[in-house]
XYZ file of C-alpha atoms in Angstrom:
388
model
C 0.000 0.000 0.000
C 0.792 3.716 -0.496
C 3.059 4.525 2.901
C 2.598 8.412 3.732
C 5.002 10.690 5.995
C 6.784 8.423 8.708
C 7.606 8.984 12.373
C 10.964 7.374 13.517
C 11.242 6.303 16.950
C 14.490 5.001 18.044
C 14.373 2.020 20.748
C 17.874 1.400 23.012
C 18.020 -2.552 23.126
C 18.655 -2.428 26.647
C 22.883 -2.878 26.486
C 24.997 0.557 27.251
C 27.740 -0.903 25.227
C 26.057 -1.158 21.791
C 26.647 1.411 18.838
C 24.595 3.119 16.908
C 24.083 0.707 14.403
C 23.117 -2.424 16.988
C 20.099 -0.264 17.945
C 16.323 -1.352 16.973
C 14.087 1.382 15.357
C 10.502 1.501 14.272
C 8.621 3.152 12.068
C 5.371 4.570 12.782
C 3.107 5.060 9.488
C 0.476 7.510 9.224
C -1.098 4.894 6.229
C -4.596 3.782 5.927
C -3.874 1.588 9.049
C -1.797 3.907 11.223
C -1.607 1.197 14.088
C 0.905 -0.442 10.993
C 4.253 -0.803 12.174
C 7.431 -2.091 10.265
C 10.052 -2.718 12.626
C 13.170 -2.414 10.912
C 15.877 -5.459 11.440
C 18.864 -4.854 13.292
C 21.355 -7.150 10.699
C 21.676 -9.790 8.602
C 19.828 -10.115 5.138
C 16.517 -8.725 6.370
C 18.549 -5.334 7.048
C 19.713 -5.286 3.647
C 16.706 -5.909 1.899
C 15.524 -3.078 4.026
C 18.218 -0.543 3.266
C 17.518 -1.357 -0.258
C 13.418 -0.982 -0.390
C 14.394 2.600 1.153
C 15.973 5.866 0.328
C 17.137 7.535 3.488
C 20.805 9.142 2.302
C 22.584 7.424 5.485
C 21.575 4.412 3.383
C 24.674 2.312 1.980
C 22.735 0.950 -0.327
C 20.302 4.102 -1.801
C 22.347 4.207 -4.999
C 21.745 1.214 -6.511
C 18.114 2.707 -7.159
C 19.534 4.309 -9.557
C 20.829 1.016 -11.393
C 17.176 -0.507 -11.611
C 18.304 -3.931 -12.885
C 21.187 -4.178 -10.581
C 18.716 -3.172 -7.464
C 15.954 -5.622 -8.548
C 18.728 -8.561 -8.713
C 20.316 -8.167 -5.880
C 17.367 -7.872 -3.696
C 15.998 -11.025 -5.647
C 19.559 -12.410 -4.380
C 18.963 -11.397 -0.301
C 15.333 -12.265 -0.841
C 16.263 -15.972 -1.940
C 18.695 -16.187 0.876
C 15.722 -15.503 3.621
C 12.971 -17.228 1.902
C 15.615 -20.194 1.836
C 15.144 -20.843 -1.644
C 19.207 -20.011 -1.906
C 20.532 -23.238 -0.118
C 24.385 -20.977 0.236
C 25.420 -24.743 2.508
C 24.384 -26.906 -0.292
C 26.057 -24.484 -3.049
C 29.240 -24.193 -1.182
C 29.405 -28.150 -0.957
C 28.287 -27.766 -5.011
C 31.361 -25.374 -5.820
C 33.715 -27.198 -4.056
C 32.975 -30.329 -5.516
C 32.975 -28.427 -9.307
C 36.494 -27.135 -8.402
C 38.077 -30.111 -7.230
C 36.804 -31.746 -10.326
C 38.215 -28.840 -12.500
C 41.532 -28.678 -10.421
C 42.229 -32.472 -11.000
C 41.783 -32.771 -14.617
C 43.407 -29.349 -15.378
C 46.320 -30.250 -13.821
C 46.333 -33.363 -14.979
C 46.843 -31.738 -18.511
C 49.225 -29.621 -17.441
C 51.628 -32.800 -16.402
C 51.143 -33.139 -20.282
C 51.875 -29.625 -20.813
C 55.069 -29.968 -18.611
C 56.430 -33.473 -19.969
C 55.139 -32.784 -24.012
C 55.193 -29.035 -24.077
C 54.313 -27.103 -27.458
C 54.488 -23.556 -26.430
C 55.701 -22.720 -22.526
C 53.234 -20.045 -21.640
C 54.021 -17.666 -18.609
C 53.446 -18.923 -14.996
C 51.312 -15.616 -14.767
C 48.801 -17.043 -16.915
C 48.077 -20.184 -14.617
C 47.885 -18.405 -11.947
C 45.191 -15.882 -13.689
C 43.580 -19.328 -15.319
C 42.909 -20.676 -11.938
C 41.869 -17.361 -10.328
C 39.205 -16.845 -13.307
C 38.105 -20.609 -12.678
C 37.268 -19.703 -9.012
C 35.247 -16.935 -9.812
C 33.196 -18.897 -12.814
C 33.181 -21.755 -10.939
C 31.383 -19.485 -8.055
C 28.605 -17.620 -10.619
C 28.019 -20.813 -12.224
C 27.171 -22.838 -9.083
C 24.416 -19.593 -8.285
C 23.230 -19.670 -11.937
C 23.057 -23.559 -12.009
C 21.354 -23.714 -8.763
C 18.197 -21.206 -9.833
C 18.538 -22.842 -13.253
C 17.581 -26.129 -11.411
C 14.644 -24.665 -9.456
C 13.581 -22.868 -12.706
C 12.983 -26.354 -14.189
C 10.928 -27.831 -11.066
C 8.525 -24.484 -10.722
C 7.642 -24.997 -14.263
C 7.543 -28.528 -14.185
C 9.422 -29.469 -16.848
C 9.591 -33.452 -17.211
C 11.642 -36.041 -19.781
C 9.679 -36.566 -23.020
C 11.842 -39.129 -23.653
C 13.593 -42.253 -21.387
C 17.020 -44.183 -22.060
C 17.376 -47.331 -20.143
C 21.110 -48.499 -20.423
C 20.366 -51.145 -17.143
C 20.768 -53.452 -19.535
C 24.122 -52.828 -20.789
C 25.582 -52.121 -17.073
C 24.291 -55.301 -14.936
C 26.968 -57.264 -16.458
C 28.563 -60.379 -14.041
C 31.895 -58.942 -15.502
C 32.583 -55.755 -13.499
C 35.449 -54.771 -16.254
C 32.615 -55.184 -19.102
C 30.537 -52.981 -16.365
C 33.081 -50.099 -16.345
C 33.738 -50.484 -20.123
C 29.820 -49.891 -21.203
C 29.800 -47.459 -18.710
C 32.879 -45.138 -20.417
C 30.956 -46.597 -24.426
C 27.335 -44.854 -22.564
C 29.313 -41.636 -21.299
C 31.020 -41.116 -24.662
C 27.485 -41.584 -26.985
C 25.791 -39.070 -23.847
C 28.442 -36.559 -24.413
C 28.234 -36.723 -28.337
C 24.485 -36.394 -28.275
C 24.857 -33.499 -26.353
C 27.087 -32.068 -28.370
C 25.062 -31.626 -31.146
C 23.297 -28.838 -29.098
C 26.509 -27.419 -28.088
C 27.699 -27.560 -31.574
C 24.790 -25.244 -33.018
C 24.547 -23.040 -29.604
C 28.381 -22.547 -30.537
C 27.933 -21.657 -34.392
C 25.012 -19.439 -33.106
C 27.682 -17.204 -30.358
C 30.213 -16.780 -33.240
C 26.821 -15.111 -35.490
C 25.031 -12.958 -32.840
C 26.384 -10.136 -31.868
C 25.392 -9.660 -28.330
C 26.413 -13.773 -27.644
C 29.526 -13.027 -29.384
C 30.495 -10.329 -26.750
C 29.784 -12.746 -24.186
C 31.928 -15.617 -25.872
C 34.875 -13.561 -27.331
C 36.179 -13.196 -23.613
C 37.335 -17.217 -23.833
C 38.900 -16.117 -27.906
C 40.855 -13.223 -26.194
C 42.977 -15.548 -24.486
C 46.692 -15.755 -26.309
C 48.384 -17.644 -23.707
C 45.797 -21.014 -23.941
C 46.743 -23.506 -21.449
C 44.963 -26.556 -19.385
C 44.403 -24.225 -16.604
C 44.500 -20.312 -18.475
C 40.838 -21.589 -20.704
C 37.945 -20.139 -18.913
C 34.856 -18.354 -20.530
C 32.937 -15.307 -19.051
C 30.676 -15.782 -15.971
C 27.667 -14.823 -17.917
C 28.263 -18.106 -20.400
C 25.636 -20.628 -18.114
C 22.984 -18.677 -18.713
C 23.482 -18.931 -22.824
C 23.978 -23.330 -22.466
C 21.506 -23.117 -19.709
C 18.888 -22.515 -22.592
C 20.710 -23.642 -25.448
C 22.230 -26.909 -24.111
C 20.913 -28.333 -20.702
C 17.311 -27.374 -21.512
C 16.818 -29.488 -24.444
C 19.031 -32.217 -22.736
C 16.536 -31.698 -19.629
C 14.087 -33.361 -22.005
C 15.925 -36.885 -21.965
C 16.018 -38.744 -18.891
C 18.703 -41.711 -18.512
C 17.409 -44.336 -16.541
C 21.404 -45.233 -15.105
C 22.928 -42.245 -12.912
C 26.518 -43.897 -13.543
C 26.263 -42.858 -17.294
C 25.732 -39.313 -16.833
C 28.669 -38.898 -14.553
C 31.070 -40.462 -16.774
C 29.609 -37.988 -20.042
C 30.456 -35.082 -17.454
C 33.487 -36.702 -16.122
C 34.667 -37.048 -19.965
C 33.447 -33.678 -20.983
C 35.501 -32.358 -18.052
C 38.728 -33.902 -19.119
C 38.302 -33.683 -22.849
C 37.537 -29.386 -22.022
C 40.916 -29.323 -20.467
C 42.520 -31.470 -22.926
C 41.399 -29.682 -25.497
C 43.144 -26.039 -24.695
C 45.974 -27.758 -22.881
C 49.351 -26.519 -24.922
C 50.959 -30.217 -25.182
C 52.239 -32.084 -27.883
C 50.233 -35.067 -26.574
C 47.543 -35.171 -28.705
C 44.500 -38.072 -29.466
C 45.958 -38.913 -33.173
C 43.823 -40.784 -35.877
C 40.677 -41.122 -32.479
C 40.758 -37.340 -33.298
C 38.082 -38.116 -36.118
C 35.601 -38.853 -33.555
C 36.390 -37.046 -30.604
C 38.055 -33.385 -30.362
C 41.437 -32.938 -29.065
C 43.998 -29.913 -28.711
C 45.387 -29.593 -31.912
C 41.712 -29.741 -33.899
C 40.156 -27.120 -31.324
C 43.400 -24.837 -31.345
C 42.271 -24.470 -35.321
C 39.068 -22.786 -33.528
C 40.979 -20.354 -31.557
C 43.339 -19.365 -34.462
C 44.201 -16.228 -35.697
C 44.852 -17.416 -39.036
C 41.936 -16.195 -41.776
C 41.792 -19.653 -43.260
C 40.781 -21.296 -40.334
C 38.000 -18.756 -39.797
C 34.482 -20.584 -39.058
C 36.176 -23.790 -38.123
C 35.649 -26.660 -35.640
C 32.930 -25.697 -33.312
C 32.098 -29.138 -32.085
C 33.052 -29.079 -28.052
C 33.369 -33.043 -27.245
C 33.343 -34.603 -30.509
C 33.960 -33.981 -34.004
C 30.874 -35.727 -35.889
C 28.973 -32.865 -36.172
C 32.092 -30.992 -37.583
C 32.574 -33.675 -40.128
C 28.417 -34.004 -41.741
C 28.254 -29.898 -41.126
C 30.765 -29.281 -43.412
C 32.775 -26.899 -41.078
C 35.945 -29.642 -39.637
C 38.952 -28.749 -40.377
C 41.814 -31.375 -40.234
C 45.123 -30.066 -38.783
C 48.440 -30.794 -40.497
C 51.078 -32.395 -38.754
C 53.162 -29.369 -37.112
C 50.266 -27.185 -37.911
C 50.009 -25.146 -34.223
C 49.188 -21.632 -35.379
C 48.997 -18.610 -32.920
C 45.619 -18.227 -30.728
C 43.767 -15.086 -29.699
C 42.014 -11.707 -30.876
C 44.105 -9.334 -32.858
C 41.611 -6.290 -32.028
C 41.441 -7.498 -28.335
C 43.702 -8.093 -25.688
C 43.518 -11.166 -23.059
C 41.489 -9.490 -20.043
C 44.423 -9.588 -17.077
C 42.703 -8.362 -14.063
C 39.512 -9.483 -12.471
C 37.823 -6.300 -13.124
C 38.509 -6.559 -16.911
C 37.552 -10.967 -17.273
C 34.515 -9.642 -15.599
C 33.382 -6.473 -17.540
C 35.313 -7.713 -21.057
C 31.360 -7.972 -23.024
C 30.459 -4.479 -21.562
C 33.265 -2.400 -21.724
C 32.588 0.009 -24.430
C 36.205 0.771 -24.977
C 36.665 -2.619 -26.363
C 34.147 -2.707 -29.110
C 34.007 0.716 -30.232
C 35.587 -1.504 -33.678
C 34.605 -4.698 -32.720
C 31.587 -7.002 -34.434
C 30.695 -10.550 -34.478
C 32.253 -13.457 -36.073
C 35.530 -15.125 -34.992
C 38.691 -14.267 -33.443
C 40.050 -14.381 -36.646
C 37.031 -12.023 -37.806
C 38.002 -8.732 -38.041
C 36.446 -5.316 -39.129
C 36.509 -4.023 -42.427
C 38.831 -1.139 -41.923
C 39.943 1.687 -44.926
C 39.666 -1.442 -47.399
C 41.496 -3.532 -44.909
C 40.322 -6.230 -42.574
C 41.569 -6.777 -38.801
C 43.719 -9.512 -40.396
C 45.843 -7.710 -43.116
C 45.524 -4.528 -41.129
C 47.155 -5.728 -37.626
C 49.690 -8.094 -38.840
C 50.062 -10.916 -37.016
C 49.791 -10.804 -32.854
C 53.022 -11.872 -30.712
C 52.226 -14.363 -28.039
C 54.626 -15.120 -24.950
C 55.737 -18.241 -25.879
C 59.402 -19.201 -25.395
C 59.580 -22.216 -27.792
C 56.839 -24.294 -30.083
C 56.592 -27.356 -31.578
């Protein structure tokens, strides 16, 4: 209702030794029902969702009215908290768990990276690859978390069921494991083919390729130094694990292997070894067919968008086979690899940055005086120390 002019009555809690800010205080509204009272919260999230409803200027928060989205989403965020529909125990035990699997396939790779290397990238770059992971790792946990609820308010249900009980209730626990890998991999390729066009689709729109052109600014590519912007879940949220929310598999073994081999294969797949998946490339992706993705090289523009495997590559027309020895340089020539937190985070929205740029890929550039961002910018210099 319509609140009119308000009386403020401050209340001592009954301790000498409390400050200012540990007092209680009511407010007294002259409203249709001026018996009404709202007492105001002393801390904690009900005391910020207060300080945000109102506009006193002592109030920390009275700015963000002025941002109307920003206000609206953060009180959403303190409102979930104390309506308990944010679980922060259950999505601290969630990130954790994401992180260790991260940490233990990435450096994994990076043992390759170390033992086979094909470009030694600076130890600055790890360090800013892990750091970047942390803070995905900690949206994506929030966004995955509301993404699930999402699905159970509207209902959403299977349409379709994929028993493989059969296949993993063998007496041979080695033939167990062994259909259990053969499910993972065909989970992970059907999944793909969502990924595949969501992918195609970020490298064509505009406002997706802002979003996804913070994972092609990278230069020094490495196991670890492969992250994508925080805002990314929301995009395979609809384009990816929607659609796949549609299937239901009736084993819970075979999705974690797809994930556990998705994982690994992710890591793989930037990792800056020599060690690479040889003639099995032609089914699933490894580091030297993705690196063609990330090139800077025009002829490899539009290439190899497939994330697990490369069928869909190969019967869409857009694989391209690497050459032996063919490692070419990775990047954006009209954008620099985000090197502070403040830049990974604002890289889509910072103005600065795409005054010139468009979509496409990072070998994409602008049509400049006649000239494109590839013949006008020359190649870019990376920080290797030696290649393959």
């Amino acid at each position: 209702m319509q609140l009119g002019p308000a009386a403020v009555q401050v209340i001592h809690a009954g301790r000498e030794d409390l400050t200012r800010e540990h007092w209680a205080i009511s407010i007294s509204t002259f409203a249709r029902e001026p018996s009404e009272e709202r007492v105001i919260p002393v801390n904690g999230v009900e005391r910020i969702i207060w300080e945000m409803d109102t506009h006193h200027p002592n109030n920390r928060f009275c700015n963000l009215g002025k941002f109307r989205i920003v206000h609206f989403v953060v009180r959403q965020f303190f409102g979930a908290i104390k309506m308990h529909v944010l679980d922060v125990g259950e999505m601290a035990q969630l990130f954790v768990k994401a992180f260790k699997l991260v940490a233990i396939f990435a450096t994994a790779c990076v043992v390759l990276e170390v033992i086979f290397p094909a470009y030694r990238y600076s130890f600055a770059s790890y360090i800013r690859g892990a750091r970047n992971w942390i803070i995905r790792i900690g949206c994506g946990t929030l966004i995955w978390h509301f993404y699930a609820l999402g699905l159970k308010w509207l209902g959403v249900k299977p349409l379709v069921t994929i028993n493989f009980g059969a296949l993993l209730h063998s007496s041979n626990p080695i033939a167990n494991t062994g259909f259990a890998v053969l499910s993972g991999v065909l989970v992970a390729i059907a999944g793909d083919f969502f990924y595949y066009w969501m992918h195609r689709a970020q490298h064509a729109v505009p406002f997706l390729w802002r979003l996804h052109a913070t994972h092609h600014s990278i230069r020094e590519l490495t196991a670890w130094n492969c992250n994508h912007h925080i805002s990314e879940p929301f995009v395979y949220a609809a384009f990816v694990a929607l659609p796949l929310a549609l299937i239901h598999f009736e084993s819970g073994v075979v999705p974690v292997a797809a994930m556990a081999l998705i994982t690994f294969q992710a890591h793989l797949s930037h990792s800056s070894t020599r060690f690479n998946l040889g003639p099995l490339r032609y089914l699933i992706g490894d580091n030297k067919f993705h690196r063609i993705h990330h090139s800077t090289e025009f002829h490899h523009r539009h290439k190899n968008y497939g994330f697990f495997t490369t069928v869909w590559d190969t019967i869409f027309r857009t694989a391209y086979w690497p050459k032996t020895n063919e490692w070419p340089e990775v990047g954006m020539r009209n954008q620099p690899e985000p090197l502070t937190v403040r830049d990974f985070i604002m890289f889509p929205f910072d103005q600065r940055r795409w005054r010139k740029a468009k979509a496409g890929s990072g070998t994409q550039g602008i049509k400049t005086g006649g000239l494109n961002a590839v013949e006008r910018d020359g190649p870019i210099h990376s920080d290797r120390s030696s290649a393959i």
